[in-house]
PDB file of C-alpha atoms in Angstrom:
ATOM      1  CA  MET Y 229     -58.369 118.393   4.736  1.00  0.00           C
ATOM      2  CA  SER Y 230     -58.610 121.586   6.801  1.00  0.00           C
ATOM      3  CA  ALA Y 231     -57.883 119.846  10.114  1.00  0.00           C
ATOM      4  CA  ALA Y 232     -55.693 117.098  11.487  1.00  0.00           C
ATOM      5  CA  TYR Y 233     -57.313 114.189  13.311  1.00  0.00           C
ATOM      6  CA  LEU Y 234     -56.211 112.279  16.376  1.00  0.00           C
ATOM      7  CA  LEU Y 235     -58.011 108.966  16.901  1.00  0.00           C
ATOM      8  CA  VAL Y 236     -58.175 108.110  20.604  1.00  0.00           C
ATOM      9  CA  SER Y 237     -58.878 104.611  21.890  1.00  0.00           C
ATOM     10  CA  HIS Y 238     -58.784 103.061  25.350  1.00  0.00           C
ATOM     11  CA  GLY Y 239     -55.476 101.206  25.220  1.00  0.00           C
ATOM     12  CA  SER Y 240     -54.889  97.561  26.104  1.00  0.00           C
ATOM     13  CA  ARG Y 241     -52.273  95.151  27.406  1.00  0.00           C
ATOM     14  CA  ASP Y 242     -53.285  92.891  24.521  1.00  0.00           C
ATOM     15  CA  PRO Y 243     -51.316  93.992  21.419  1.00  0.00           C
ATOM     16  CA  ARG Y 244     -54.154  93.269  18.973  1.00  0.00           C
ATOM     17  CA  PRO Y 245     -56.231  96.432  19.541  1.00  0.00           C
ATOM     18  CA  GLN Y 246     -53.192  98.682  19.045  1.00  0.00           C
ATOM     19  CA  VAL Y 247     -52.236  96.842  15.853  1.00  0.00           C
ATOM     20  CA  ALA Y 248     -55.819  97.255  14.630  1.00  0.00           C
ATOM     21  CA  MET Y 249     -55.781 100.964  15.533  1.00  0.00           C
ATOM     22  CA  GLU Y 250     -52.588 101.537  13.582  1.00  0.00           C
ATOM     23  CA  ASP Y 251     -54.028  99.611  10.618  1.00  0.00           C
ATOM     24  CA  LEU Y 252     -57.151 101.766  10.800  1.00  0.00           C
ATOM     25  CA  ALA Y 253     -55.109 104.975  10.834  1.00  0.00           C
ATOM     26  CA  LYS Y 254     -52.976 103.720   7.943  1.00  0.00           C
ATOM     27  CA  SER Y 255     -56.088 102.981   5.872  1.00  0.00           C
ATOM     28  CA  LEU Y 256     -57.435 106.462   6.580  1.00  0.00           C
ATOM     29  CA  ARG Y 257     -54.100 108.026   5.595  1.00  0.00           C
ATOM     30  CA  ASN Y 258     -54.212 106.092   2.331  1.00  0.00           C
ATOM     31  CA  LYS Y 259     -57.727 107.398   1.683  1.00  0.00           C
ATOM     32  CA  LEU Y 260     -56.542 110.927   2.449  1.00  0.00           C
ATOM     33  CA  GLU Y 261     -53.612 110.616   0.063  1.00  0.00           C
ATOM     34  CA  ASN Y 262     -55.822 109.205  -2.702  1.00  0.00           C
ATOM     35  CA  TYR Y 263     -58.480 111.855  -2.063  1.00  0.00           C
ATOM     36  CA  SER Y 264     -55.883 114.608  -2.282  1.00  0.00           C
ATOM     37  CA  ASN Y 265     -54.496 113.226  -5.532  1.00  0.00           C
ATOM     38  CA  TYR Y 266     -58.010 113.039  -6.976  1.00  0.00           C
ATOM     39  CA  ASP Y 267     -59.216 116.421  -5.724  1.00  0.00           C
ATOM     40  CA  GLY Y 268     -57.669 119.061  -7.952  1.00  0.00           C
ATOM     41  CA  SER Y 269     -58.739 121.846  -5.599  1.00  0.00           C
ATOM     42  CA  SER Y 270     -56.159 120.883  -2.952  1.00  0.00           C
ATOM     43  CA  SER Y 271     -52.431 120.382  -3.033  1.00  0.00           C
ATOM     44  CA  VAL Y 272     -51.200 116.830  -3.338  1.00  0.00           C
ATOM     45  CA  LEU Y 273     -50.289 115.330   0.028  1.00  0.00           C
ATOM     46  CA  SER Y 274     -47.306 113.064   0.440  1.00  0.00           C
ATOM     47  CA  PRO Y 275     -47.598 109.914   2.567  1.00  0.00           C
ATOM     48  CA  THR Y 276     -45.290 111.562   5.125  1.00  0.00           C
ATOM     49  CA  LYS Y 277     -47.542 114.586   5.495  1.00  0.00           C
ATOM     50  CA  CYS Y 278     -50.591 112.319   5.824  1.00  0.00           C
ATOM     51  CA  ASP Y 279     -48.879 110.775   8.857  1.00  0.00           C
ATOM     52  CA  TYR Y 280     -49.029 114.175  10.553  1.00  0.00           C
ATOM     53  CA  LEU Y 281     -52.694 114.730   9.669  1.00  0.00           C
ATOM     54  CA  ILE Y 282     -54.080 111.457  11.065  1.00  0.00           C
ATOM     55  CA  GLY Y 283     -52.621 110.061  14.272  1.00  0.00           C
ATOM     56  CA  THR Y 284     -53.466 107.685  17.109  1.00  0.00           C
ATOM     57  CA  ALA Y 285     -53.386 108.059  20.886  1.00  0.00           C
ATOM     58  CA  TYR Y 286     -54.434 106.031  23.905  1.00  0.00           C
ATOM     59  CA  LEU Y 287     -56.207 106.970  27.117  1.00  0.00           C
ATOM     60  CA  GLU Y 288     -54.645 104.236  29.249  1.00  0.00           C
ATOM     61  CA  LEU Y 289     -51.807 101.697  29.232  1.00  0.00           C
ATOM     62  CA  HIS Y 290     -49.475 103.960  27.262  1.00  0.00           C
ATOM     63  CA  PRO Y 291     -46.068 105.271  28.432  1.00  0.00           C
ATOM     64  CA  GLN Y 292     -47.380 108.845  28.173  1.00  0.00           C
ATOM     65  CA  PRO Y 293     -50.632 110.256  29.572  1.00  0.00           C
ATOM     66  CA  LEU Y 294     -53.111 111.233  26.877  1.00  0.00           C
ATOM     67  CA  HIS Y 295     -52.554 114.984  27.220  1.00  0.00           C
ATOM     68  CA  GLU Y 296     -48.841 114.560  26.490  1.00  0.00           C
ATOM     69  CA  GLN Y 297     -49.646 112.451  23.427  1.00  0.00           C
ATOM     70  CA  ILE Y 298     -51.989 115.221  22.246  1.00  0.00           C
ATOM     71  CA  VAL Y 299     -49.276 117.849  22.757  1.00  0.00           C
ATOM     72  CA  ASP Y 300     -46.660 115.806  20.886  1.00  0.00           C
ATOM     73  CA  PHE Y 301     -48.982 115.169  17.938  1.00  0.00           C
ATOM     74  CA  SER Y 302     -50.116 118.813  17.891  1.00  0.00           C
ATOM     75  CA  GLN Y 303     -46.529 120.013  17.627  1.00  0.00           C
ATOM     76  CA  LYS Y 304     -45.992 117.788  14.585  1.00  0.00           C
ATOM     77  CA  VAL Y 305     -49.238 119.085  13.091  1.00  0.00           C
ATOM     78  CA  ILE Y 306     -48.190 122.711  13.641  1.00  0.00           C
ATOM     79  CA  ALA Y 307     -44.770 122.039  12.102  1.00  0.00           C
ATOM     80  CA  ASN Y 308     -46.568 120.846   8.973  1.00  0.00           C
ATOM     81  CA  GLY Y 309     -48.621 124.010   8.637  1.00  0.00           C
ATOM     82  CA  CYS Y 310     -51.932 122.940  10.178  1.00  0.00           C
ATOM     83  CA  ARG Y 311     -53.503 124.888  13.057  1.00  0.00           C
ATOM     84  CA  HIS Y 312     -56.670 122.883  13.708  1.00  0.00           C
ATOM     85  CA  LEU Y 313     -56.826 119.500  15.441  1.00  0.00           C
ATOM     86  CA  LYS Y 314     -59.961 117.415  15.890  1.00  0.00           C
ATOM     87  CA  ILE Y 315     -59.908 114.618  18.448  1.00  0.00           C
ATOM     88  CA  LEU Y 316     -62.197 111.670  17.717  1.00  0.00           C
ATOM     89  CA  PRO Y 317     -62.722 109.273  20.646  1.00  0.00           C
ATOM     90  CA  LEU Y 318     -63.150 105.773  19.222  1.00  0.00           C
ATOM     91  CA  PHE Y 319     -65.319 104.740  22.151  1.00  0.00           C
ATOM     92  CA  LEU Y 320     -68.667 102.991  21.767  1.00  0.00           C
ATOM     93  CA  LEU Y 321     -70.215 103.886  25.142  1.00  0.00           C
ATOM     94  CA  GLN Y 322     -70.710 107.334  26.641  1.00  0.00           C
ATOM     95  CA  GLY Y 323     -69.176 106.259  29.921  1.00  0.00           C
ATOM     96  CA  ILE Y 324     -66.842 108.000  32.365  1.00  0.00           C
ATOM     97  CA  HIS Y 325     -63.938 107.895  29.902  1.00  0.00           C
ATOM     98  CA  VAL Y 326     -65.945 109.867  27.323  1.00  0.00           C
ATOM     99  CA  THR Y 327     -67.728 112.274  29.664  1.00  0.00           C
ATOM    100  CA  GLU Y 328     -64.878 113.024  32.088  1.00  0.00           C
ATOM    101  CA  ASP Y 329     -61.465 111.465  31.468  1.00  0.00           C
ATOM    102  CA  ILE Y 330     -60.884 112.451  27.833  1.00  0.00           C
ATOM    103  CA  PRO Y 331     -62.240 116.027  28.199  1.00  0.00           C
ATOM    104  CA  GLU Y 332     -59.938 116.536  31.213  1.00  0.00           C
ATOM    105  CA  GLU Y 333     -56.917 115.345  29.228  1.00  0.00           C
ATOM    106  CA  VAL Y 334     -57.854 117.596  26.299  1.00  0.00           C
ATOM    107  CA  GLU Y 335     -58.065 120.615  28.617  1.00  0.00           C
ATOM    108  CA  LEU Y 336     -54.610 119.845  30.013  1.00  0.00           C
ATOM    109  CA  ALA Y 337     -53.221 119.721  26.478  1.00  0.00           C
ATOM    110  CA  LYS Y 338     -54.894 123.027  25.596  1.00  0.00           C
ATOM    111  CA  LYS Y 339     -53.234 124.724  28.568  1.00  0.00           C
ATOM    112  CA  THR Y 340     -49.820 123.564  27.390  1.00  0.00           C
ATOM    113  CA  LEU Y 341     -50.359 124.535  23.758  1.00  0.00           C
ATOM    114  CA  ALA Y 342     -52.108 127.846  24.531  1.00  0.00           C
ATOM    115  CA  GLU Y 343     -53.067 129.585  21.276  1.00  0.00           C
ATOM    116  CA  ASP Y 344     -50.698 127.640  19.042  1.00  0.00           C
ATOM    117  CA  ILE Y 345     -53.448 125.365  17.707  1.00  0.00           C
ATOM    118  CA  SER Y 346     -57.224 125.039  17.879  1.00  0.00           C
ATOM    119  CA  ILE Y 347     -58.278 121.724  19.444  1.00  0.00           C
ATOM    120  CA  GLU Y 348     -61.828 120.445  19.032  1.00  0.00           C
ATOM    121  CA  LEU Y 349     -63.134 117.367  20.835  1.00  0.00           C
ATOM    122  CA  GLN Y 350     -65.574 115.475  18.607  1.00  0.00           C
ATOM    123  CA  PRO Y 351     -68.505 113.290  19.757  1.00  0.00           C
ATOM    124  CA  HIS Y 352     -67.516 109.691  20.501  1.00  0.00           C
ATOM    125  CA  LEU Y 353     -67.823 107.113  17.733  1.00  0.00           C
ATOM    126  CA  GLY Y 354     -70.733 105.289  19.365  1.00  0.00           C
ATOM    127  CA  SER Y 355     -72.951 108.379  19.051  1.00  0.00           C
ATOM    128  CA  TYR Y 356     -73.131 108.094  15.261  1.00  0.00           C
ATOM    129  CA  PHE Y 357     -76.110 106.286  13.737  1.00  0.00           C
ATOM    130  CA  GLY Y 358     -73.951 104.756  11.027  1.00  0.00           C
ATOM    131  CA  LEU Y 359     -72.511 102.411  13.636  1.00  0.00           C
ATOM    132  CA  GLN Y 360     -75.964 100.973  14.247  1.00  0.00           C
ATOM    133  CA  ARG Y 361     -76.225 100.146  10.545  1.00  0.00           C
ATOM    134  CA  LEU Y 362     -72.982  98.162  10.779  1.00  0.00           C
ATOM    135  CA  MET Y 363     -74.365  96.234  13.747  1.00  0.00           C
ATOM    136  CA  ALA Y 364     -77.601  95.545  11.880  1.00  0.00           C
ATOM    137  CA  LYS Y 365     -75.652  93.949   9.028  1.00  0.00           C
ATOM    138  CA  LYS Y 366     -73.774  91.708  11.449  1.00  0.00           C
ATOM    139  CA  ILE Y 367     -76.905  90.337  13.053  1.00  0.00           C
ATOM    140  CA  SER Y 368     -79.199  90.127  10.017  1.00  0.00           C
ATOM    141  CA  ASP Y 369     -79.498  86.297   9.927  1.00  0.00           C
ATOM    142  CA  ILE Y 370     -83.267  85.715   9.775  1.00  0.00           C
ATOM    143  CA  SER Y 371     -82.890  82.151  11.072  1.00  0.00           C
ATOM    144  CA  LEU Y 372     -81.914  83.467  14.522  1.00  0.00           C
ATOM    145  CA  ASP Y 373     -84.759  83.459  17.022  1.00  0.00           C
ATOM    146  CA  GLY Y 374     -82.691  85.180  19.700  1.00  0.00           C
ATOM    147  CA  LYS Y 375     -80.147  88.004  19.344  1.00  0.00           C
ATOM    148  CA  ILE Y 376     -77.813  89.428  21.972  1.00  0.00           C
ATOM    149  CA  ILE Y 377     -75.541  92.470  21.796  1.00  0.00           C
ATOM    150  CA  VAL Y 378     -72.768  92.215  24.405  1.00  0.00           C
ATOM    151  CA  ALA Y 379     -71.254  95.576  25.358  1.00  0.00           C
ATOM    152  CA  HIS Y 380     -68.685  96.413  28.012  1.00  0.00           C
ATOM    153  CA  GLY Y 381     -71.205  98.255  30.159  1.00  0.00           C
ATOM    154  CA  SER Y 382     -70.745 101.414  32.205  1.00  0.00           C
ATOM    155  CA  ARG Y 383     -71.366 102.730  35.703  1.00  0.00           C
ATOM    156  CA  ARG Y 384     -73.303 105.486  33.921  1.00  0.00           C
ATOM    157  CA  VAL Y 385     -76.859 104.217  33.562  1.00  0.00           C
ATOM    158  CA  GLU Y 386     -77.491 106.545  30.623  1.00  0.00           C
ATOM    159  CA  ALA Y 387     -74.677 104.946  28.623  1.00  0.00           C
ATOM    160  CA  ASN Y 388     -76.234 101.520  29.083  1.00  0.00           C
ATOM    161  CA  ARG Y 389     -79.657 102.853  28.113  1.00  0.00           C
ATOM    162  CA  ASN Y 390     -78.229 103.853  24.738  1.00  0.00           C
ATOM    163  CA  ILE Y 391     -77.090 100.262  24.180  1.00  0.00           C
ATOM    164  CA  GLU Y 392     -80.500  98.951  25.185  1.00  0.00           C
ATOM    165  CA  THR Y 393     -82.180 101.351  22.757  1.00  0.00           C
ATOM    166  CA  MET Y 394     -79.951 100.168  19.926  1.00  0.00           C
ATOM    167  CA  ALA Y 395     -80.548  96.526  20.838  1.00  0.00           C
ATOM    168  CA  ILE Y 396     -84.317  97.013  20.757  1.00  0.00           C
ATOM    169  CA  SER Y 397     -84.102  98.661  17.329  1.00  0.00           C
ATOM    170  CA  LEU Y 398     -82.201  95.572  16.100  1.00  0.00           C
ATOM    171  CA  ASN Y 399     -84.724  93.177  17.667  1.00  0.00           C
ATOM    172  CA  ALA Y 400     -82.019  92.091  20.107  1.00  0.00           C
ATOM    173  CA  VAL Y 401     -81.368  92.109  23.856  1.00  0.00           C
ATOM    174  CA  ALA Y 402     -78.466  93.913  25.542  1.00  0.00           C
ATOM    175  CA  ALA Y 403     -76.019  92.159  27.866  1.00  0.00           C
ATOM    176  CA  TYR Y 404     -72.882  93.532  29.516  1.00  0.00           C
ATOM    177  CA  TRP Y 405     -69.437  92.346  30.448  1.00  0.00           C
ATOM    178  CA  ALA Y 406     -68.774  94.647  33.409  1.00  0.00           C
ATOM    179  CA  VAL Y 407     -72.274  95.229  34.823  1.00  0.00           C
ATOM    180  CA  SER Y 408     -75.620  93.433  34.981  1.00  0.00           C
ATOM    181  CA  PRO Y 409     -77.344  91.800  33.200  1.00  0.00           C
ATOM    182  CA  SER Y 410     -74.527  89.479  32.134  1.00  0.00           C
ATOM    183  CA  LEU Y 411     -74.384  87.374  28.987  1.00  0.00           C
ATOM    184  CA  LYS Y 412     -75.240  84.286  31.036  1.00  0.00           C
ATOM    185  CA  ASP Y 413     -78.259  86.082  32.551  1.00  0.00           C
ATOM    186  CA  ILE Y 414     -79.654  86.997  29.139  1.00  0.00           C
ATOM    187  CA  VAL Y 415     -78.954  83.592  27.575  1.00  0.00           C
ATOM    188  CA  THR Y 416     -80.717  81.891  30.485  1.00  0.00           C
ATOM    189  CA  GLN Y 417     -83.692  84.204  29.979  1.00  0.00           C
ATOM    190  CA  LEU Y 418     -83.871  83.549  26.226  1.00  0.00           C
ATOM    191  CA  VAL Y 419     -83.591  79.792  26.691  1.00  0.00           C
ATOM    192  CA  ALA Y 420     -86.416  79.942  29.248  1.00  0.00           C
ATOM    193  CA  ASP Y 421     -88.447  81.763  26.578  1.00  0.00           C
ATOM    194  CA  GLY Y 422     -87.885  78.844  24.206  1.00  0.00           C
ATOM    195  CA  LYS Y 423     -85.179  80.303  21.946  1.00  0.00           C
ATOM    196  CA  LYS Y 424     -83.176  77.636  20.123  1.00  0.00           C
ATOM    197  CA  LYS Y 425     -80.778  79.593  17.880  1.00  0.00           C
ATOM    198  CA  ILE Y 426     -79.091  82.573  19.491  1.00  0.00           C
ATOM    199  CA  GLY Y 427     -76.752  85.029  17.763  1.00  0.00           C
ATOM    200  CA  ILE Y 428     -74.282  86.996  19.891  1.00  0.00           C
ATOM    201  CA  VAL Y 429     -72.509  90.144  18.665  1.00  0.00           C
ATOM    202  CA  PRO Y 430     -69.718  91.658  20.796  1.00  0.00           C
ATOM    203  CA  TYR Y 431     -70.183  95.440  20.718  1.00  0.00           C
ATOM    204  CA  PHE Y 432     -66.459  96.089  20.776  1.00  0.00           C
ATOM    205  CA  LEU Y 433     -64.280  97.885  18.267  1.00  0.00           C
ATOM    206  CA  PHE Y 434     -61.529  95.271  18.023  1.00  0.00           C
ATOM    207  CA  ALA Y 435     -60.763  91.749  19.179  1.00  0.00           C
ATOM    208  CA  GLY Y 436     -58.925  91.538  22.482  1.00  0.00           C
ATOM    209  CA  GLY Y 437     -58.927  89.970  25.901  1.00  0.00           C
ATOM    210  CA  ILE Y 438     -62.611  90.631  26.600  1.00  0.00           C
ATOM    211  CA  THR Y 439     -63.810  89.240  23.265  1.00  0.00           C
ATOM    212  CA  ASP Y 440     -61.682  86.145  23.940  1.00  0.00           C
ATOM    213  CA  ALA Y 441     -63.369  85.803  27.324  1.00  0.00           C
ATOM    214  CA  ILE Y 442     -66.795  86.181  25.701  1.00  0.00           C
ATOM    215  CA  ALA Y 443     -65.929  83.373  23.289  1.00  0.00           C
ATOM    216  CA  GLN Y 444     -64.894  81.165  26.200  1.00  0.00           C
ATOM    217  CA  SER Y 445     -68.087  81.945  28.095  1.00  0.00           C
ATOM    218  CA  ILE Y 446     -70.092  80.851  25.055  1.00  0.00           C
ATOM    219  CA  GLN Y 447     -68.269  77.523  25.085  1.00  0.00           C
ATOM    220  CA  ASP Y 448     -69.390  77.145  28.701  1.00  0.00           C
ATOM    221  CA  LEU Y 449     -72.965  78.067  27.751  1.00  0.00           C
ATOM    222  CA  LYS Y 450     -72.957  75.428  25.014  1.00  0.00           C
ATOM    223  CA  LEU Y 451     -72.229  72.820  27.669  1.00  0.00           C
ATOM    224  CA  GLN Y 452     -74.948  74.198  29.922  1.00  0.00           C
ATOM    225  CA  PHE Y 453     -77.528  74.418  27.121  1.00  0.00           C
ATOM    226  CA  PRO Y 454     -76.667  71.647  24.618  1.00  0.00           C
ATOM    227  CA  MET Y 455     -80.066  71.925  22.954  1.00  0.00           C
ATOM    228  CA  VAL Y 456     -79.365  75.527  21.892  1.00  0.00           C
ATOM    229  CA  SER Y 457     -77.325  76.626  18.858  1.00  0.00           C
ATOM    230  CA  PHE Y 458     -75.062  79.635  19.492  1.00  0.00           C
ATOM    231  CA  GLU Y 459     -73.608  81.838  16.742  1.00  0.00           C
ATOM    232  CA  LEU Y 460     -70.797  84.183  17.822  1.00  0.00           C
ATOM    233  CA  TYR Y 461     -70.033  87.085  15.483  1.00  0.00           C
ATOM    234  CA  GLU Y 462     -66.825  89.096  15.211  1.00  0.00           C
ATOM    235  CA  PRO Y 463     -66.492  92.564  16.795  1.00  0.00           C
ATOM    236  CA  LEU Y 464     -66.689  95.570  14.479  1.00  0.00           C
ATOM    237  CA  GLY Y 465     -63.023  95.429  13.409  1.00  0.00           C
ATOM    238  CA  ALA Y 466     -60.990  97.708  11.137  1.00  0.00           C
ATOM    239  CA  ASN Y 467     -62.900  96.660   8.028  1.00  0.00           C
ATOM    240  CA  GLY Y 468     -63.804  98.742   5.008  1.00  0.00           C
ATOM    241  CA  GLU Y 469     -67.230  99.739   6.317  1.00  0.00           C
ATOM    242  CA  LEU Y 470     -65.865 101.068   9.608  1.00  0.00           C
ATOM    243  CA  ILE Y 471     -63.074 102.879   7.767  1.00  0.00           C
ATOM    244  CA  ASP Y 472     -65.621 104.485   5.434  1.00  0.00           C
ATOM    245  CA  LEU Y 473     -67.793 105.512   8.387  1.00  0.00           C
ATOM    246  CA  ILE Y 474     -64.901 107.215  10.180  1.00  0.00           C
ATOM    247  CA  TRP Y 475     -63.776 108.812   6.916  1.00  0.00           C
ATOM    248  CA  ASP Y 476     -67.252 110.291   6.460  1.00  0.00           C
ATOM    249  CA  LEU Y 477     -67.101 111.711   9.990  1.00  0.00           C
ATOM    250  CA  MET Y 478     -63.818 113.403   9.113  1.00  0.00           C
ATOM    251  CA  GLN Y 479     -65.193 115.274   6.113  1.00  0.00           C
TER     252      GLN Y 479
END
């Protein structure tokens, strides 16, 4: 691998997303170690060195601001003989965090590090088509007559349009947690259209407080619409398919 990678996620008070992030990074390090051992053209990488080639950082709810996390990881990368760092935002929506907050933090880190290392900010995870394929597999049940993708939602209208475009391609309808239309709005609309079996996929990377709240809201909807069957799917999660997708992006 010619570059080190820093995986950046939002950060959460709920410990589950951070545990999942660390599991994801560990799986990618294992793939890197195995790939190095298999690929005779490169030197064999030890597990310790893999730790310095794939790291994690958090935009919010971390003791350090993101730019300091980037600087700390970069210094470890440099000490292990690598001079190129790629930052991959594991964000699904192109909201304010992706368009403004993360780039600003990266620029602050670059000023501190000067010419010591080349830092390249990659497109956010949600911009890759492979993610849509993973969503399609989750919601492929042909017995469903209504499908809803629930995303966080953004103040940036363009970010929400991208979710709506994906939903249409999956024969689904988009709903949002933070902006309109809400899950309840869309369910009410589908029920009015005569839908009897509705599948709901949270468009979130990992389980956490919001996915718990979505599950609770579905329990409330079941009481409101007892004649309708609701199927709640898991968020994307640090499964093999997501790991393979991110690995492909790193090649």
